[in-house]
Amino acid sequence: MVAATMAPNPQEAPPMMLSQETKEKEGPVRRQVSLSVVQRVVQAANGVKQLGLFASLLAPNALPTNRVWAAANAGDDMLVLQHLAGLPNDATQLRPVLEYTNRHGQTPLIAACAKGHIRCVQALLMHSANVYAQDNQGHTGLHHACLHGHFDLVGVLLSVQDPALRNREGLSAMDVCRRNIDGHRQVLASAKCLELLEQRSRLFEGWLYESVNNLASSALGLRSLQSWVRRYAVVFSVGSPDFVEIACFDVQHGLRQLTPQSTILFRVHDPVVLNSQRKMFNPKPYNFTIAGSRKMPGGYLGRPDLFELAAFNAAEYERWASFMCVAARAMTAHGAQHTAPPRGPSPSDPLYTKSA
């Protein structure tokens, strides 16, 4: 109880949390030793299908576009390279092969990403496959890699791809990871994917007070009655010159939650009001108000609104004011990925919880 009431150190970033219960659920599943007769029949049928697949790949009348897609989907990187090597080194000849899609709109690269075939992905990238291609749902290969928890593949894709592209639901790859975690799907693998995405997109971070509704402010509709809650805020690039994402995380027992408690899309070109003093009770001396929209579940945005935040002390206030008023615009204008400025000695954000 004493640790829960201690004020956090503004210079120290809390590590990401992953509960022991989650790790146990995500642990290896013991394979059954004995197989029933039905299972043996199913395995035999699958073997026949696999033989049929490779026969179709080697059939002389099969189109090259179909061959590359099928080889990538099956995870045969040598066959992918063999088919591509047999084509002229000409973009007009390669494009129909690399951009061939199945009925779901999946290119060979997307199909390989969905199955986690990292060698096939690397082979296709060597031949300039389009990493920004999207299927019928708007998913890129990175979306599929995150959806299925292929964290090693996410690392490869992030070396050549901006992760900000969104699918038809308005979800980025980071949103897909957060949805997996909130839905208790592929939690451990999704957390590893999320860590890579955060490292790629992080612009700024630090401790904040966030003004949130309570019973009184909700009933009377008065912002001045809202309460302050302590959050650890991380600012991420969203690939837009006009917005950045401010993700506000709860911190429990010194560990940052994997998914944010609230998310604000901050309009970087709107004025920031410093020392606004909007509170009727418990005003904070180092406060500021920004304009933006609340990010809702499912990729939707709330109505434009004002959000009141406050720094812990004068030094943190200077850091946040400088970022909000100057640095955020510069970072988004250049369209480049940046990291936060030095904030003193702090531990790196480990993926797992500290042992009890």
Short mmCIF file of C-alpha atoms in Angstrom, two decimals, residues 17-356:
data_model
loop_
_atom_site.label_atom_id
_atom_site.label_comp_id
_atom_site.label_asym_id
_atom_site.label_seq_id
_atom_site.Cartn_x
_atom_site.Cartn_y
_atom_site.Cartn_z
CA MET A 17 3.72 -4.80 -17.67
CA LEU A 18 2.99 -8.39 -18.58
CA SER A 19 1.38 -10.46 -15.85
CA GLN A 20 2.66 -13.86 -14.78
CA GLU A 21 -0.81 -15.26 -15.43
CA THR A 22 -0.57 -14.16 -19.05
CA LYS A 23 2.83 -15.78 -19.45
CA GLU A 24 1.48 -19.05 -18.11
CA LYS A 25 -1.48 -18.93 -20.49
CA GLU A 26 0.83 -18.20 -23.41
CA GLY A 27 3.28 -20.98 -22.47
CA PRO A 28 4.03 -23.97 -24.69
CA VAL A 29 1.24 -26.43 -25.17
CA ARG A 30 2.17 -30.05 -24.52
CA ARG A 31 1.72 -32.11 -27.65
CA GLN A 32 -0.46 -35.18 -27.33
CA VAL A 33 1.49 -38.41 -27.78
CA SER A 34 -1.32 -40.55 -29.12
CA LEU A 35 -3.44 -39.73 -32.13
CA SER A 36 -6.89 -41.03 -32.78
CA VAL A 37 -7.80 -42.76 -36.03
CA VAL A 38 -9.68 -39.66 -37.18
CA GLN A 39 -6.62 -37.48 -36.59
CA ARG A 40 -4.46 -39.88 -38.61
CA VAL A 41 -6.93 -39.73 -41.49
CA VAL A 42 -6.91 -35.93 -41.38
CA GLN A 43 -3.12 -35.88 -41.42
CA ALA A 44 -3.05 -38.21 -44.40
CA ALA A 45 -5.52 -36.00 -46.25
CA ASN A 46 -3.41 -32.94 -45.52
CA GLY A 47 -0.38 -34.76 -46.89
CA VAL A 48 -2.24 -35.48 -50.12
CA LYS A 49 -3.22 -31.81 -50.39
CA GLN A 50 0.39 -30.76 -49.84
CA LEU A 51 1.58 -33.09 -52.60
CA GLY A 52 -1.07 -31.63 -54.87
CA LEU A 53 0.15 -28.13 -54.08
CA PHE A 54 3.75 -28.87 -55.04
CA ALA A 55 2.60 -30.68 -58.17
CA SER A 56 0.65 -27.58 -59.19
CA LEU A 57 3.70 -25.40 -58.53
CA LEU A 58 5.79 -27.49 -60.92
CA ALA A 59 3.10 -27.89 -63.57
CA PRO A 60 4.36 -26.47 -66.88
CA ASN A 61 1.03 -24.80 -67.69
CA ALA A 62 0.84 -22.88 -64.37
CA LEU A 63 1.16 -19.10 -64.66
CA PRO A 64 4.30 -17.56 -63.11
CA THR A 65 2.15 -15.22 -61.04
CA ASN A 66 0.31 -18.16 -59.50
CA ARG A 67 3.54 -20.04 -58.89
CA VAL A 68 5.18 -17.26 -56.87
CA TRP A 69 2.05 -16.62 -54.82
CA ALA A 70 1.57 -20.33 -54.05
CA ALA A 71 5.23 -20.80 -53.14
CA ALA A 72 5.15 -17.77 -50.82
CA ASN A 73 1.94 -18.98 -49.20
CA ALA A 74 3.47 -22.45 -48.69
CA GLY A 75 6.65 -21.01 -47.18
CA ASP A 76 9.02 -22.35 -49.85
CA ASP A 77 11.55 -19.53 -50.16
CA MET A 78 13.84 -21.48 -52.51
CA LEU A 79 10.98 -21.97 -54.94
CA VAL A 80 10.08 -18.27 -54.68
CA LEU A 81 13.65 -17.35 -55.59
CA GLN A 82 13.72 -19.93 -58.39
CA HIS A 83 10.58 -18.56 -60.02
CA LEU A 84 11.69 -14.94 -59.66
CA ALA A 85 15.16 -15.73 -61.02
CA GLY A 86 13.53 -17.14 -64.14
CA LEU A 87 11.92 -13.79 -64.96
CA PRO A 88 13.62 -10.90 -66.77
CA ASN A 89 15.07 -8.22 -64.48
CA ASP A 90 12.45 -5.77 -65.66
CA ALA A 91 9.87 -3.97 -63.52
CA THR A 92 7.16 -4.48 -66.13
CA GLN A 93 7.76 -8.23 -65.97
CA LEU A 94 8.12 -8.47 -62.20
CA ARG A 95 5.20 -6.26 -61.20
CA PRO A 96 2.38 -8.62 -62.33
CA VAL A 97 4.09 -11.46 -60.44
CA LEU A 98 4.73 -9.53 -57.22
CA GLU A 99 1.32 -7.84 -57.26
CA TYR A 100 -0.75 -10.91 -58.11
CA THR A 101 -3.58 -11.28 -55.59
CA ASN A 102 -5.91 -14.06 -54.51
CA ARG A 103 -9.63 -13.55 -53.95
CA HIS A 104 -8.90 -11.87 -50.60
CA GLY A 105 -6.67 -9.31 -52.27
CA GLN A 106 -3.49 -10.76 -50.76
CA THR A 107 -0.24 -10.36 -52.68
CA PRO A 108 2.55 -12.94 -52.28
CA LEU A 109 4.15 -10.70 -49.64
CA ILE A 110 0.93 -10.36 -47.65
CA ALA A 111 0.29 -14.12 -47.85
CA ALA A 112 3.80 -14.85 -46.59
CA CYS A 113 3.42 -12.32 -43.76
CA ALA A 114 0.11 -13.84 -42.66
CA LYS A 115 1.76 -17.27 -42.37
CA GLY A 116 4.94 -15.95 -40.76
CA HIS A 117 7.21 -17.14 -43.59
CA ILE A 118 10.10 -14.78 -42.89
CA ARG A 119 12.46 -16.21 -45.52
CA CYS A 120 9.84 -15.82 -48.22
CA VAL A 121 9.25 -12.23 -47.10
CA GLN A 122 12.97 -11.51 -47.31
CA ALA A 123 13.15 -13.07 -50.78
CA LEU A 124 10.22 -10.96 -52.00
CA LEU A 125 11.68 -7.79 -50.49
CA MET A 126 14.94 -8.48 -52.34
CA HIS A 127 12.91 -8.16 -55.54
CA SER A 128 11.22 -4.90 -54.41
CA ALA A 129 7.83 -6.29 -53.41
CA ASN A 130 5.46 -3.50 -52.34
CA VAL A 131 5.34 -3.46 -48.51
CA TYR A 132 2.45 -0.98 -48.60
CA ALA A 133 0.14 -3.25 -50.63
CA GLN A 134 -3.22 -3.77 -48.90
CA ASP A 135 -5.71 -6.63 -49.13
CA ASN A 136 -9.50 -6.34 -49.28
CA GLN A 137 -9.63 -5.39 -45.59
CA GLY A 138 -6.92 -2.79 -45.94
CA HIS A 139 -4.38 -4.96 -44.11
CA THR A 140 -0.74 -4.65 -45.09
CA GLY A 141 1.74 -7.43 -44.48
CA LEU A 142 2.66 -5.65 -41.24
CA HIS A 143 -0.98 -5.74 -40.09
CA HIS A 144 -1.07 -9.50 -40.68
CA ALA A 145 2.26 -10.06 -38.94
CA CYS A 146 0.96 -8.19 -35.88
CA LEU A 147 -2.43 -9.88 -36.03
CA HIS A 148 -0.79 -13.31 -35.79
CA GLY A 149 2.01 -12.30 -33.43
CA HIS A 150 4.96 -12.86 -35.80
CA PHE A 151 7.26 -10.49 -33.90
CA ASP A 152 10.45 -11.58 -35.72
CA LEU A 153 8.76 -10.68 -39.00
CA VAL A 154 7.60 -7.34 -37.60
CA GLY A 155 11.24 -6.42 -37.00
CA VAL A 156 12.09 -7.16 -40.64
CA LEU A 157 9.16 -5.15 -42.00
CA LEU A 158 9.84 -2.14 -39.79
CA SER A 159 13.29 -1.81 -41.37
CA VAL A 160 11.65 -0.94 -44.71
CA GLN A 161 8.15 0.28 -43.81
CA ASP A 162 6.48 3.16 -41.98
CA PRO A 163 4.00 1.53 -39.55
CA ALA A 164 1.44 4.35 -39.69
CA LEU A 165 -0.70 3.03 -42.58
CA ARG A 166 -4.23 2.13 -41.45
CA ASN A 167 -6.65 -0.55 -42.60
CA ARG A 168 -10.32 -0.09 -43.53
CA GLU A 169 -11.27 -0.01 -39.85
CA GLY A 170 -8.87 2.86 -39.29
CA LEU A 171 -6.46 0.68 -37.29
CA SER A 172 -2.70 0.90 -37.52
CA ALA A 173 -0.44 -2.06 -36.82
CA MET A 174 -0.02 -0.73 -33.27
CA ASP A 175 -3.80 -0.64 -32.85
CA VAL A 176 -4.00 -4.27 -34.01
CA CYS A 177 -1.49 -5.30 -31.33
CA ARG A 178 -3.41 -3.39 -28.65
CA ARG A 179 -6.67 -5.03 -29.72
CA ASN A 180 -5.05 -8.46 -29.49
CA ILE A 181 -3.82 -7.72 -25.97
CA ASP A 182 -7.13 -6.27 -24.79
CA GLY A 183 -8.90 -9.30 -26.26
CA HIS A 184 -6.43 -11.73 -24.62
CA ARG A 185 -5.28 -13.07 -28.00
CA GLN A 186 -1.60 -13.78 -28.69
CA VAL A 187 -0.77 -11.59 -25.70
CA LEU A 188 2.92 -12.43 -25.27
CA ALA A 189 3.72 -12.30 -28.99
CA SER A 190 1.59 -9.17 -29.48
CA ALA A 191 3.41 -7.46 -26.62
CA LYS A 192 6.72 -8.14 -28.35
CA CYS A 193 5.33 -6.75 -31.62
CA LEU A 194 4.03 -3.72 -29.75
CA GLU A 195 7.41 -3.03 -28.18
CA LEU A 196 9.03 -2.93 -31.63
CA LEU A 197 6.34 -0.64 -33.00
CA GLU A 198 6.63 1.72 -30.03
CA GLN A 199 10.39 1.97 -30.48
CA ARG A 200 9.87 2.84 -34.16
CA SER A 201 7.14 5.46 -33.62
CA ARG A 202 7.99 7.08 -30.26
CA LEU A 203 8.55 10.84 -30.37
CA PHE A 204 8.42 11.93 -26.72
CA GLU A 205 7.47 10.65 -23.29
CA GLY A 206 7.13 11.66 -19.66
CA TRP A 207 4.93 11.79 -16.57
CA LEU A 208 1.72 13.87 -16.63
CA TYR A 209 -1.46 14.59 -14.74
CA GLU A 210 -4.52 14.07 -16.94
CA SER A 211 -7.83 15.78 -16.19
CA VAL A 212 -10.65 13.22 -16.32
CA ASN A 213 -14.36 13.16 -15.61
CA ASN A 214 -15.80 12.09 -12.27
CA LEU A 215 -19.38 11.74 -11.01
CA ALA A 216 -19.74 15.44 -10.23
CA SER A 217 -18.27 16.76 -13.47
CA SER A 218 -20.27 14.28 -15.55
CA ALA A 219 -23.55 15.07 -13.77
CA LEU A 220 -23.15 18.85 -13.93
CA GLY A 221 -21.20 19.05 -17.18
CA LEU A 222 -18.49 21.23 -15.60
CA ARG A 223 -14.85 20.71 -16.59
CA SER A 224 -13.74 22.66 -13.54
CA LEU A 225 -14.91 19.77 -11.34
CA GLN A 226 -12.83 17.13 -13.11
CA SER A 227 -10.21 15.13 -11.21
CA TRP A 228 -6.49 14.72 -11.81
CA VAL A 229 -4.99 11.26 -12.40
CA ARG A 230 -1.32 10.39 -12.78
CA ARG A 231 -0.36 8.91 -16.13
CA TYR A 232 2.78 8.05 -18.01
CA ALA A 233 2.32 9.61 -21.45
CA VAL A 234 4.06 8.48 -24.64
CA VAL A 235 3.73 10.50 -27.85
CA PHE A 236 3.74 8.49 -31.09
CA SER A 237 3.93 9.47 -34.74
CA VAL A 238 0.82 8.61 -36.76
CA GLY A 239 2.30 9.47 -40.16
CA SER A 240 0.42 12.77 -40.38
CA PRO A 241 1.81 16.33 -40.57
CA ASP A 242 -1.11 17.56 -38.47
CA PHE A 243 -1.50 15.05 -35.62
CA VAL A 244 0.45 13.03 -33.09
CA GLU A 245 -0.94 10.43 -30.71
CA ILE A 246 -0.62 10.98 -26.96
CA ALA A 247 -1.13 7.62 -25.24
CA CYS A 248 -1.72 7.93 -21.48
CA PHE A 249 -0.87 4.77 -19.53
CA ASP A 250 -1.73 3.69 -16.02
CA VAL A 251 1.24 2.61 -13.91
CA GLN A 252 0.77 -0.05 -11.23
CA HIS A 253 3.54 -1.13 -8.85
CA GLY A 254 6.08 0.64 -11.04
CA LEU A 255 5.00 -1.14 -14.24
CA ARG A 256 3.40 0.54 -17.22
CA GLN A 257 0.32 -1.15 -18.65
CA LEU A 258 0.70 -2.55 -22.17
CA THR A 259 -2.27 -0.64 -23.58
CA PRO A 260 -3.16 3.00 -22.84
CA GLN A 261 -5.98 4.04 -20.54
CA SER A 262 -6.76 6.97 -22.84
CA THR A 263 -5.48 8.23 -26.18
CA ILE A 264 -5.60 11.76 -27.57
CA LEU A 265 -4.89 12.81 -31.15
CA PHE A 266 -3.24 16.19 -30.62
CA ARG A 267 -3.52 18.79 -33.42
CA VAL A 268 0.03 20.12 -33.50
CA HIS A 269 -0.77 23.35 -35.37
CA ASP A 270 -3.41 24.53 -32.89
CA PRO A 271 -2.31 26.86 -30.08
CA VAL A 272 -1.38 25.40 -26.72
CA VAL A 273 -2.76 27.33 -23.74
CA LEU A 274 -0.19 27.44 -20.94
CA ASN A 275 -1.15 27.91 -17.27
CA SER A 276 -4.86 27.88 -18.07
CA GLN A 277 -6.00 27.23 -14.46
CA ARG A 278 -9.39 25.80 -15.38
CA LYS A 279 -9.92 23.81 -12.18
CA MET A 280 -12.27 24.91 -9.38
CA PHE A 281 -10.64 22.49 -6.92
CA ASN A 282 -7.05 21.30 -6.70
CA PRO A 283 -5.56 23.37 -9.55
CA LYS A 284 -2.13 22.33 -10.76
CA PRO A 285 0.54 25.03 -11.22
CA TYR A 286 2.20 23.48 -14.29
CA ASN A 287 -0.86 22.91 -16.46
CA PHE A 288 -1.56 23.37 -20.15
CA THR A 289 -4.53 22.81 -22.46
CA ILE A 290 -4.32 21.26 -25.93
CA ALA A 291 -6.81 20.75 -28.77
CA GLY A 292 -7.52 17.36 -30.29
CA SER A 293 -9.88 14.41 -30.39
CA ARG A 294 -10.28 11.39 -28.16
CA LYS A 295 -9.35 8.16 -29.91
CA MET A 296 -12.15 5.65 -29.44
CA PRO A 297 -12.12 1.83 -29.69
CA GLY A 298 -12.42 0.51 -33.22
CA GLY A 299 -10.41 3.30 -34.82
CA TYR A 300 -13.08 5.98 -34.40
CA LEU A 301 -12.40 9.55 -33.31
CA GLY A 302 -14.47 11.54 -30.86
CA ARG A 303 -15.56 15.11 -31.47
CA PRO A 304 -12.91 17.89 -31.36
CA ASP A 305 -12.33 18.93 -27.77
CA LEU A 306 -9.92 20.56 -25.32
CA PHE A 307 -7.79 18.45 -22.98
CA GLU A 308 -6.16 19.72 -19.82
CA LEU A 309 -2.85 18.23 -18.73
CA ALA A 310 -0.25 19.16 -16.12
CA ALA A 311 3.42 18.42 -15.55
CA PHE A 312 4.78 17.20 -12.22
CA ASN A 313 7.30 20.00 -11.73
CA ALA A 314 8.89 23.03 -13.37
CA ALA A 315 11.55 21.05 -15.24
CA GLU A 316 9.02 18.64 -16.72
CA TYR A 317 6.74 21.56 -17.56
CA GLU A 318 9.52 23.15 -19.65
CA ARG A 319 10.08 19.86 -21.49
CA TRP A 320 6.40 19.36 -22.28
CA ALA A 321 5.80 22.99 -23.25
CA SER A 322 8.80 22.95 -25.58
CA PHE A 323 7.63 19.75 -27.24
CA MET A 324 3.98 20.77 -27.59
CA CYS A 325 4.68 24.28 -28.88
CA VAL A 326 7.72 23.70 -31.09
CA ALA A 327 9.16 20.20 -31.46
CA ALA A 328 5.92 18.39 -32.35
CA ARG A 329 5.40 20.58 -35.41
CA ALA A 330 8.99 20.15 -36.57
CA MET A 331 8.91 16.37 -36.15
CA THR A 332 5.65 15.88 -38.06
CA ALA A 333 6.62 18.38 -40.78
CA HIS A 334 9.72 16.42 -41.71
CA GLY A 335 7.81 13.13 -41.70
CA ALA A 336 10.70 11.42 -39.97
CA GLN A 337 10.80 9.18 -36.95
CA HIS A 338 12.40 10.71 -33.87
CA THR A 339 13.14 9.64 -30.36
CA ALA A 340 12.62 11.57 -27.17
CA PRO A 341 15.40 13.88 -25.99
CA PRO A 342 17.59 12.65 -23.14
CA ARG A 343 15.71 12.49 -19.85
CA GLY A 344 18.42 11.37 -17.47
CA PRO A 345 19.28 7.84 -16.42
CA SER A 346 16.34 5.47 -16.78
CA PRO A 347 15.91 1.76 -17.41
CA SER A 348 14.99 0.52 -20.84
CA ASP A 349 11.41 -0.64 -21.13
CA PRO A 350 11.56 -4.43 -20.60
CA LEU A 351 8.73 -6.52 -21.88
CA TYR A 352 8.12 -8.64 -18.82
CA THR A 353 7.14 -7.87 -15.26
CA LYS A 354 9.72 -7.78 -12.53
CA SER A 355 9.78 -10.87 -10.40
CA ALA A 356 7.87 -10.54 -7.15
#
